[in-house]
Amino acid sequence: MAEIKTPKGSPSIDMTPMVDLAFLLVTFFMLAATFRTDEPVEVSIPSSIGDKEIPEKTLVLVTVDKGGRIFFSCTGEEVRKKVLAQMAAKYKVPLSEDNIKEFARITSIGCSMNQLPQYLSLDGEGRKNFPTETGIPSDSTHNELKDWVNFANREMLDYGKKMFEEESAKQGKNAAPLKADDYKPKFVLKAAMDAEYVRVKSAIETFRDLNLNNLNFVTSQEAAPVRH
């Protein structure tokens, strides 16, 4: 009987589904991603060998750059809006709806309340070069930083409590219980290694005046020394 030979050829793979999947993934990430805004300040921080990590759920951050300018930031879009509303009411500063949306979006601010509408109307590069010598005022006669931190502390307490209750309710029966302390406000001071001491001291004293003594200092990680 004659042997039947099947034609030989290289197998082919239809790549159309893979291409479609790639485009779907790209589209998903483009729609779902939140692009980080430009930081208005960059600082070189001192190093340490500590390894304590600070939860960012309820963070209140004060930054001092090398020129002594002070910047303020806190996590939570709704928290930032509520804090801004209280600051605007106290200092009688009119803000547009666009100002409020921009404040909720950006990472931090570094100007007085009177300058804030102009500051918020600028883009990232404009805020970096904003003409201010002190950033947020923090001296004994006019301490706007104290009000920012105080209002943020109040709002963050409510925000953290609500978040803790919501996330605890979602926990499975066998999951480790969440720690309530992780949802309390975390106060952080990030100072440039060459920042003016007087300005750093004024920021520290602001927290002390509010009896917020659980202040953390941000440093860059350094390898621990080898012991022989």
CSV table of N, CA and C in Angstrom, one decimal, residues 14-146:
chain,number,residue,atom,x,y,z
A,14,ASP,N,-2.4,32.6,15.2
A,14,ASP,CA,-3.2,33.8,15.0
A,14,ASP,C,-3.0,34.8,16.1
A,15,MET,N,-2.3,35.9,15.9
A,15,MET,CA,-1.9,36.9,16.9
A,15,MET,C,-3.0,37.9,17.1
A,16,THR,N,-4.1,37.9,16.4
A,16,THR,CA,-5.1,38.9,16.5
A,16,THR,C,-5.7,39.0,17.9
A,17,PRO,N,-6.0,37.9,18.6
A,17,PRO,CA,-6.5,38.1,19.9
A,17,PRO,C,-5.5,38.7,20.9
A,18,MET,N,-4.2,38.4,20.7
A,18,MET,CA,-3.2,39.0,21.6
A,18,MET,C,-3.1,40.5,21.4
A,19,VAL,N,-3.2,40.9,20.1
A,19,VAL,CA,-3.1,42.3,19.8
A,19,VAL,C,-4.3,43.1,20.4
A,20,ASP,N,-5.4,42.4,20.3
A,20,ASP,CA,-6.6,43.0,20.8
A,20,ASP,C,-6.5,43.2,22.4
A,21,LEU,N,-6.0,42.1,23.0
A,21,LEU,CA,-5.8,42.2,24.5
A,21,LEU,C,-4.8,43.3,24.9
A,22,ALA,N,-3.7,43.4,24.1
A,22,ALA,CA,-2.8,44.5,24.4
A,22,ALA,C,-3.4,45.8,24.3
A,23,PHE,N,-4.2,46.1,23.3
A,23,PHE,CA,-4.8,47.4,23.2
A,23,PHE,C,-5.8,47.6,24.3
A,24,LEU,N,-6.5,46.6,24.7
A,24,LEU,CA,-7.5,46.7,25.8
A,24,LEU,C,-6.8,47.1,27.1
A,25,LEU,N,-5.6,46.4,27.4
A,25,LEU,CA,-4.9,46.7,28.6
A,25,LEU,C,-4.3,48.2,28.6
A,26,VAL,N,-3.8,48.6,27.4
A,26,VAL,CA,-3.3,50.0,27.3
A,26,VAL,C,-4.4,51.0,27.5
A,27,THR,N,-5.6,50.7,27.0
A,27,THR,CA,-6.8,51.6,27.1
A,27,THR,C,-7.2,51.6,28.6
A,28,PHE,N,-7.2,50.5,29.2
A,28,PHE,CA,-7.6,50.4,30.7
A,28,PHE,C,-6.7,51.2,31.5
A,29,PHE,N,-5.4,51.1,31.4
A,29,PHE,CA,-4.4,51.8,32.2
A,29,PHE,C,-4.5,53.3,31.9
A,30,MET,N,-4.7,53.7,30.7
A,30,MET,CA,-4.8,55.1,30.3
A,30,MET,C,-6.0,55.7,31.0
A,31,LEU,N,-7.1,55.0,31.1
A,31,LEU,CA,-8.4,55.5,31.7
A,31,LEU,C,-8.3,55.4,33.3
A,32,ALA,N,-7.7,54.4,33.8
A,32,ALA,CA,-7.7,54.2,35.2
A,32,ALA,C,-6.5,54.9,36.0
A,33,ALA,N,-5.5,55.2,35.3
A,33,ALA,CA,-4.3,55.8,35.9
A,33,ALA,C,-4.5,57.2,36.4
A,34,THR,N,-4.0,57.5,37.5
A,34,THR,CA,-4.0,58.9,38.0
A,34,THR,C,-2.5,59.4,38.0
A,35,PHE,N,-2.3,60.4,37.1
A,35,PHE,CA,-1.0,60.9,36.9
A,35,PHE,C,-0.6,61.8,38.1
A,36,ARG,N,0.6,61.6,38.6
A,36,ARG,CA,1.1,62.4,39.8
A,36,ARG,C,1.5,63.8,39.3
A,37,THR,N,1.0,64.8,40.1
A,37,THR,CA,1.4,66.1,39.8
A,37,THR,C,2.8,66.5,40.1
A,38,ASP,N,3.4,67.5,39.5
A,38,ASP,CA,4.7,67.9,39.8
A,38,ASP,C,4.8,68.4,41.2
A,39,GLU,N,5.8,68.0,42.0
A,39,GLU,CA,6.1,68.5,43.3
A,39,GLU,C,6.6,69.9,43.2
A,40,PRO,N,6.0,70.9,43.9
A,40,PRO,CA,6.4,72.3,43.9
A,40,PRO,C,7.8,72.5,44.6
A,41,VAL,N,8.2,71.5,45.4
A,41,VAL,CA,9.5,71.6,46.1
A,41,VAL,C,10.2,70.2,46.1
A,42,GLU,N,11.5,70.3,46.0
A,42,GLU,CA,12.3,69.1,46.0
A,42,GLU,C,13.4,69.4,47.1
A,43,VAL,N,13.6,68.4,48.0
A,43,VAL,CA,14.6,68.6,49.1
A,43,VAL,C,15.5,67.5,49.2
A,44,SER,N,16.7,67.7,49.5
A,44,SER,CA,17.7,66.7,49.8
A,44,SER,C,17.7,66.5,51.4
A,45,ILE,N,17.2,65.3,51.8
A,45,ILE,CA,17.0,65.1,53.2
A,45,ILE,C,18.2,64.3,53.8
A,46,PRO,N,18.4,64.5,55.1
A,46,PRO,CA,19.5,63.8,55.7
A,46,PRO,C,19.2,62.3,55.8
A,47,SER,N,20.3,61.5,56.0
A,47,SER,CA,20.1,60.0,56.0
A,47,SER,C,20.1,59.5,57.4
A,48,SER,N,19.6,58.3,57.6
A,48,SER,CA,19.6,57.7,58.9
A,48,SER,C,19.6,56.2,58.6
A,49,ILE,N,19.7,55.4,59.7
A,49,ILE,CA,19.7,53.9,59.6
A,49,ILE,C,18.4,53.4,60.1
A,50,GLY,N,17.4,54.2,60.4
A,50,GLY,CA,16.1,53.7,60.9
A,50,GLY,C,15.3,53.1,59.8
A,51,ASP,N,14.4,52.2,60.1
A,51,ASP,CA,13.6,51.6,59.1
A,51,ASP,C,12.1,51.7,59.3
A,52,LYS,N,11.7,52.6,60.1
A,52,LYS,CA,10.3,52.8,60.4
A,52,LYS,C,9.6,53.4,59.2
A,53,GLU,N,8.5,52.7,58.9
A,53,GLU,CA,7.7,53.1,57.8
A,53,GLU,C,6.4,53.8,58.3
A,54,ILE,N,6.0,54.9,57.7
A,54,ILE,CA,4.8,55.6,58.2
A,54,ILE,C,3.7,55.4,57.3
A,55,PRO,N,2.5,54.9,57.8
A,55,PRO,CA,1.4,54.7,56.9
A,55,PRO,C,0.9,56.0,56.3
A,56,GLU,N,0.6,55.9,55.0
A,56,GLU,CA,0.2,57.2,54.3
A,56,GLU,C,-1.3,57.4,54.2
A,57,LYS,N,-2.1,56.6,54.9
A,57,LYS,CA,-3.5,56.7,54.8
A,57,LYS,C,-4.0,58.1,55.3
A,58,THR,N,-3.4,58.5,56.4
A,58,THR,CA,-3.8,59.7,57.1
A,58,THR,C,-2.6,60.6,57.4
A,59,LEU,N,-1.9,61.0,56.4
A,59,LEU,CA,-0.7,61.7,56.5
A,59,LEU,C,-0.9,63.2,56.5
A,60,VAL,N,-0.2,63.9,57.4
A,60,VAL,CA,-0.1,65.4,57.4
A,60,VAL,C,1.4,65.7,57.3
A,61,LEU,N,1.7,66.3,56.2
A,61,LEU,CA,3.2,66.5,55.9
A,61,LEU,C,3.5,68.0,55.8
A,62,VAL,N,4.6,68.4,56.5
A,62,VAL,CA,5.1,69.7,56.4
A,62,VAL,C,6.6,69.6,55.9
A,63,THR,N,6.9,70.4,54.8
A,63,THR,CA,8.2,70.3,54.2
A,63,THR,C,8.9,71.6,54.3
A,64,VAL,N,10.2,71.6,54.6
A,64,VAL,CA,11.0,72.8,54.7
A,64,VAL,C,12.1,72.7,53.7
A,65,ASP,N,12.2,73.5,52.7
A,65,ASP,CA,13.3,73.4,51.7
A,65,ASP,C,14.5,74.1,52.1
A,66,LYS,N,15.6,74.1,51.3
A,66,LYS,CA,16.8,74.6,51.7
A,66,LYS,C,16.8,76.2,51.9
A,67,GLY,N,15.8,76.8,51.2
A,67,GLY,CA,15.7,78.2,51.3
A,67,GLY,C,14.8,78.6,52.5
A,68,GLY,N,14.3,77.7,53.3
A,68,GLY,CA,13.5,77.9,54.4
A,68,GLY,C,12.0,78.1,54.1
A,69,ARG,N,11.6,77.8,52.9
A,69,ARG,CA,10.2,77.9,52.6
A,69,ARG,C,9.5,76.7,53.1
A,70,ILE,N,8.3,76.9,53.6
A,70,ILE,CA,7.5,75.9,54.3
A,70,ILE,C,6.3,75.5,53.4
A,71,PHE,N,6.1,74.2,53.2
A,71,PHE,CA,5.0,73.7,52.4
A,71,PHE,C,4.1,72.7,53.2
A,72,PHE,N,2.9,72.6,52.9
A,72,PHE,CA,1.9,71.8,53.6
A,72,PHE,C,1.2,70.9,52.7
A,73,SER,N,0.9,69.7,53.1
A,73,SER,CA,0.2,68.7,52.4
A,73,SER,C,-0.5,67.7,53.3
A,74,CYS,N,-1.6,67.1,52.9
A,74,CYS,CA,-2.3,66.0,53.6
A,74,CYS,C,-3.0,65.1,52.6
A,75,THR,N,-3.1,63.9,53.0
A,75,THR,CA,-3.8,62.9,52.1
A,75,THR,C,-5.3,63.0,52.2
A,76,GLY,N,-5.9,62.5,51.2
A,76,GLY,CA,-7.4,62.5,51.1
A,76,GLY,C,-7.9,63.7,50.5
A,77,GLU,N,-8.5,63.5,49.3
A,77,GLU,CA,-9.1,64.6,48.5
A,77,GLU,C,-10.1,65.4,49.3
A,78,GLU,N,-11.1,64.6,49.9
A,78,GLU,CA,-12.1,65.3,50.6
A,78,GLU,C,-11.6,66.0,51.9
A,79,VAL,N,-10.6,65.4,52.5
A,79,VAL,CA,-10.0,66.1,53.7
A,79,VAL,C,-9.4,67.5,53.2
A,80,ARG,N,-8.7,67.5,52.1
A,80,ARG,CA,-8.1,68.7,51.7
A,80,ARG,C,-9.1,69.8,51.3
A,81,LYS,N,-10.2,69.3,50.7
A,81,LYS,CA,-11.3,70.3,50.4
A,81,LYS,C,-11.9,70.9,51.7
A,82,LYS,N,-12.1,70.1,52.7
A,82,LYS,CA,-12.7,70.6,54.0
A,82,LYS,C,-11.7,71.5,54.7
A,83,VAL,N,-10.4,71.1,54.7
A,83,VAL,CA,-9.4,72.0,55.3
A,83,VAL,C,-9.3,73.3,54.6
A,84,LEU,N,-9.3,73.3,53.3
A,84,LEU,CA,-9.3,74.5,52.5
A,84,LEU,C,-10.4,75.4,52.8
A,85,ALA,N,-11.6,74.8,52.9
A,85,ALA,CA,-12.8,75.6,53.2
A,85,ALA,C,-12.7,76.4,54.5
A,86,GLN,N,-12.2,75.7,55.5
A,86,GLN,CA,-12.0,76.3,56.8
A,86,GLN,C,-11.0,77.4,56.8
A,87,MET,N,-9.9,77.2,56.1
A,87,MET,CA,-8.8,78.2,55.9
A,87,MET,C,-9.4,79.4,55.2
A,88,ALA,N,-10.1,79.2,54.1
A,88,ALA,CA,-10.6,80.3,53.3
A,88,ALA,C,-11.6,81.1,54.1
A,89,ALA,N,-12.4,80.4,55.0
A,89,ALA,CA,-13.4,81.2,55.8
A,89,ALA,C,-12.7,82.0,56.9
A,90,LYS,N,-11.7,81.4,57.5
A,90,LYS,CA,-11.0,82.2,58.6
A,90,LYS,C,-10.2,83.4,58.0
A,91,TYR,N,-9.6,83.2,56.9
A,91,TYR,CA,-8.8,84.3,56.3
A,91,TYR,C,-9.5,85.2,55.3
A,92,LYS,N,-10.8,84.8,55.1
A,92,LYS,CA,-11.7,85.6,54.2
A,92,LYS,C,-11.1,85.7,52.8
A,93,VAL,N,-10.6,84.6,52.3
A,93,VAL,CA,-10.0,84.5,50.9
A,93,VAL,C,-11.0,83.9,50.0
A,94,PRO,N,-11.5,84.6,49.0
A,94,PRO,CA,-12.5,84.0,48.0
A,94,PRO,C,-11.7,83.0,47.0
A,95,LEU,N,-12.3,81.9,46.9
A,95,LEU,CA,-11.7,80.9,46.0
A,95,LEU,C,-12.8,80.4,45.0
A,96,SER,N,-12.3,80.3,43.7
A,96,SER,CA,-13.2,79.8,42.7
A,96,SER,C,-13.4,78.3,42.7
A,97,GLU,N,-14.3,77.7,42.0
A,97,GLU,CA,-14.5,76.3,42.0
A,97,GLU,C,-13.3,75.6,41.4
A,98,ASP,N,-12.6,76.3,40.4
A,98,ASP,CA,-11.4,75.7,39.8
A,98,ASP,C,-10.3,75.7,40.8
A,99,ASN,N,-10.2,76.7,41.7
A,99,ASN,CA,-9.2,76.8,42.7
A,99,ASN,C,-9.3,75.6,43.7
A,100,ILE,N,-10.6,75.3,44.0
A,100,ILE,CA,-10.8,74.2,45.0
A,100,ILE,C,-10.5,72.9,44.4
A,101,LYS,N,-10.9,72.7,43.1
A,101,LYS,CA,-10.5,71.4,42.5
A,101,LYS,C,-9.0,71.2,42.3
A,102,GLU,N,-8.3,72.3,42.0
A,102,GLU,CA,-6.9,72.2,41.8
A,102,GLU,C,-6.2,71.9,43.2
A,103,PHE,N,-6.7,72.6,44.2
A,103,PHE,CA,-6.1,72.3,45.5
A,103,PHE,C,-6.3,70.8,46.0
A,104,ALA,N,-7.4,70.3,45.7
A,104,ALA,CA,-7.7,68.9,46.0
A,104,ALA,C,-6.8,67.9,45.2
A,105,ARG,N,-6.4,68.4,44.0
A,105,ARG,CA,-5.6,67.5,43.1
A,105,ARG,C,-4.1,67.6,43.4
A,106,ILE,N,-3.5,68.7,43.7
A,106,ILE,CA,-2.1,68.9,43.8
A,106,ILE,C,-1.6,68.3,45.1
A,107,THR,N,-0.2,68.1,45.1
A,107,THR,CA,0.4,67.4,46.3
A,107,THR,C,0.5,68.3,47.5
A,108,SER,N,1.0,69.6,47.3
A,108,SER,CA,1.2,70.5,48.4
A,108,SER,C,1.2,71.9,48.0
A,109,ILE,N,1.1,72.8,49.0
A,109,ILE,CA,1.1,74.2,48.7
A,109,ILE,C,2.2,74.9,49.6
A,110,GLY,N,2.7,76.1,49.1
A,110,GLY,CA,3.7,76.8,49.8
A,110,GLY,C,3.6,78.3,49.6
A,111,CYS,N,2.5,78.8,50.1
A,111,CYS,CA,2.4,80.3,50.0
A,111,CYS,C,1.4,80.7,51.1
A,112,SER,N,1.2,82.0,51.3
A,112,SER,CA,0.3,82.6,52.2
A,112,SER,C,-1.2,82.4,51.7
A,113,MET,N,-2.1,82.6,52.5
A,113,MET,CA,-3.5,82.5,52.1
A,113,MET,C,-3.9,83.6,51.1
A,114,ASN,N,-3.3,84.8,51.3
A,114,ASN,CA,-3.6,85.8,50.3
A,114,ASN,C,-3.1,85.5,48.9
A,115,GLN,N,-2.0,84.7,48.8
A,115,GLN,CA,-1.4,84.4,47.6
A,115,GLN,C,-2.0,83.1,46.9
A,116,LEU,N,-2.8,82.4,47.7
A,116,LEU,CA,-3.3,81.1,47.3
A,116,LEU,C,-4.1,81.1,46.0
A,117,PRO,N,-5.0,82.0,45.7
A,117,PRO,CA,-5.7,81.9,44.5
A,117,PRO,C,-4.8,82.0,43.3
A,118,GLN,N,-3.8,82.9,43.4
A,118,GLN,CA,-2.8,83.1,42.3
A,118,GLN,C,-2.0,81.8,42.2
A,119,TYR,N,-1.6,81.3,43.3
A,119,TYR,CA,-0.7,80.1,43.3
A,119,TYR,C,-1.4,78.9,42.7
A,120,LEU,N,-2.7,78.7,42.9
A,120,LEU,CA,-3.5,77.6,42.4
A,120,LEU,C,-3.8,77.7,40.9
A,121,SER,N,-3.7,79.0,40.4
A,121,SER,CA,-4.0,79.2,39.0
A,121,SER,C,-2.8,78.9,38.1
A,122,LEU,N,-1.6,78.6,38.7
A,122,LEU,CA,-0.4,78.3,38.0
A,122,LEU,C,-0.3,76.8,37.7
A,123,ASP,N,0.6,76.4,36.7
A,123,ASP,CA,0.9,75.0,36.5
A,123,ASP,C,2.0,74.6,37.4
A,124,GLY,N,2.4,73.3,37.3
A,124,GLY,CA,3.4,72.8,38.2
A,124,GLY,C,4.7,73.6,38.2
A,125,GLU,N,5.2,73.9,37.0
A,125,GLU,CA,6.4,74.7,36.9
A,125,GLU,C,6.3,76.1,37.5
A,126,GLY,N,5.1,76.7,37.3
A,126,GLY,CA,4.9,78.0,37.8
A,126,GLY,C,4.9,78.0,39.4
A,127,ARG,N,4.3,76.9,40.0
A,127,ARG,CA,4.3,76.9,41.4
A,127,ARG,C,5.7,76.6,42.0
A,128,LYS,N,6.6,75.9,41.2
A,128,LYS,CA,8.0,75.7,41.7
A,128,LYS,C,8.7,77.1,41.7
A,129,ASN,N,8.4,78.0,40.8
A,129,ASN,CA,9.1,79.2,40.7
A,129,ASN,C,8.3,80.4,41.3
A,130,PHE,N,7.3,80.1,42.1
A,130,PHE,CA,6.4,81.1,42.7
A,130,PHE,C,7.2,82.0,43.6
A,131,PRO,N,7.1,83.3,43.5
A,131,PRO,CA,7.9,84.3,44.2
A,131,PRO,C,7.5,84.4,45.7
A,132,THR,N,7.9,83.5,46.5
A,132,THR,CA,7.7,83.6,48.0
A,132,THR,C,8.9,83.3,48.7
A,133,GLU,N,9.3,84.1,49.7
A,133,GLU,CA,10.5,83.8,50.5
A,133,GLU,C,10.3,82.9,51.7
A,134,THR,N,9.1,82.8,52.2
A,134,THR,CA,8.8,82.0,53.4
A,134,THR,C,7.9,80.8,53.2
A,135,GLY,N,7.3,80.8,52.0
A,135,GLY,CA,6.3,79.7,51.8
A,135,GLY,C,5.1,80.0,52.7
A,136,ILE,N,4.6,79.1,53.5
A,136,ILE,CA,3.5,79.3,54.4
A,136,ILE,C,4.0,80.0,55.7
A,137,PRO,N,3.4,81.2,56.0
A,137,PRO,CA,3.9,81.9,57.2
A,137,PRO,C,3.8,81.0,58.5
A,138,SER,N,4.8,81.1,59.3
A,138,SER,CA,4.8,80.3,60.5
A,138,SER,C,5.5,81.0,61.7
A,139,ASP,N,5.6,82.3,61.7
A,139,ASP,CA,6.2,83.0,62.8
A,139,ASP,C,5.2,83.3,63.9
A,140,SER,N,5.6,83.7,65.0
A,140,SER,CA,4.8,83.8,66.2
A,140,SER,C,3.6,84.9,66.0
A,141,THR,N,3.8,85.9,65.2
A,141,THR,CA,2.8,86.9,65.0
A,141,THR,C,1.8,86.6,63.9
A,142,HIS,N,2.2,85.7,63.1
A,142,HIS,CA,1.3,85.3,62.0
A,142,HIS,C,1.6,83.9,61.5
A,143,ASN,N,0.9,82.9,62.2
A,143,ASN,CA,1.2,81.5,61.9
A,143,ASN,C,0.1,80.8,61.2
A,144,GLU,N,0.1,80.9,59.9
A,144,GLU,CA,-0.9,80.2,59.1
A,144,GLU,C,-0.7,78.7,59.1
A,145,LEU,N,0.6,78.3,59.2
A,145,LEU,CA,0.9,76.8,59.3
A,145,LEU,C,0.2,76.2,60.4
A,146,LYS,N,0.1,76.9,61.5
A,146,LYS,CA,-0.6,76.3,62.7
A,146,LYS,C,-2.1,76.0,62.4
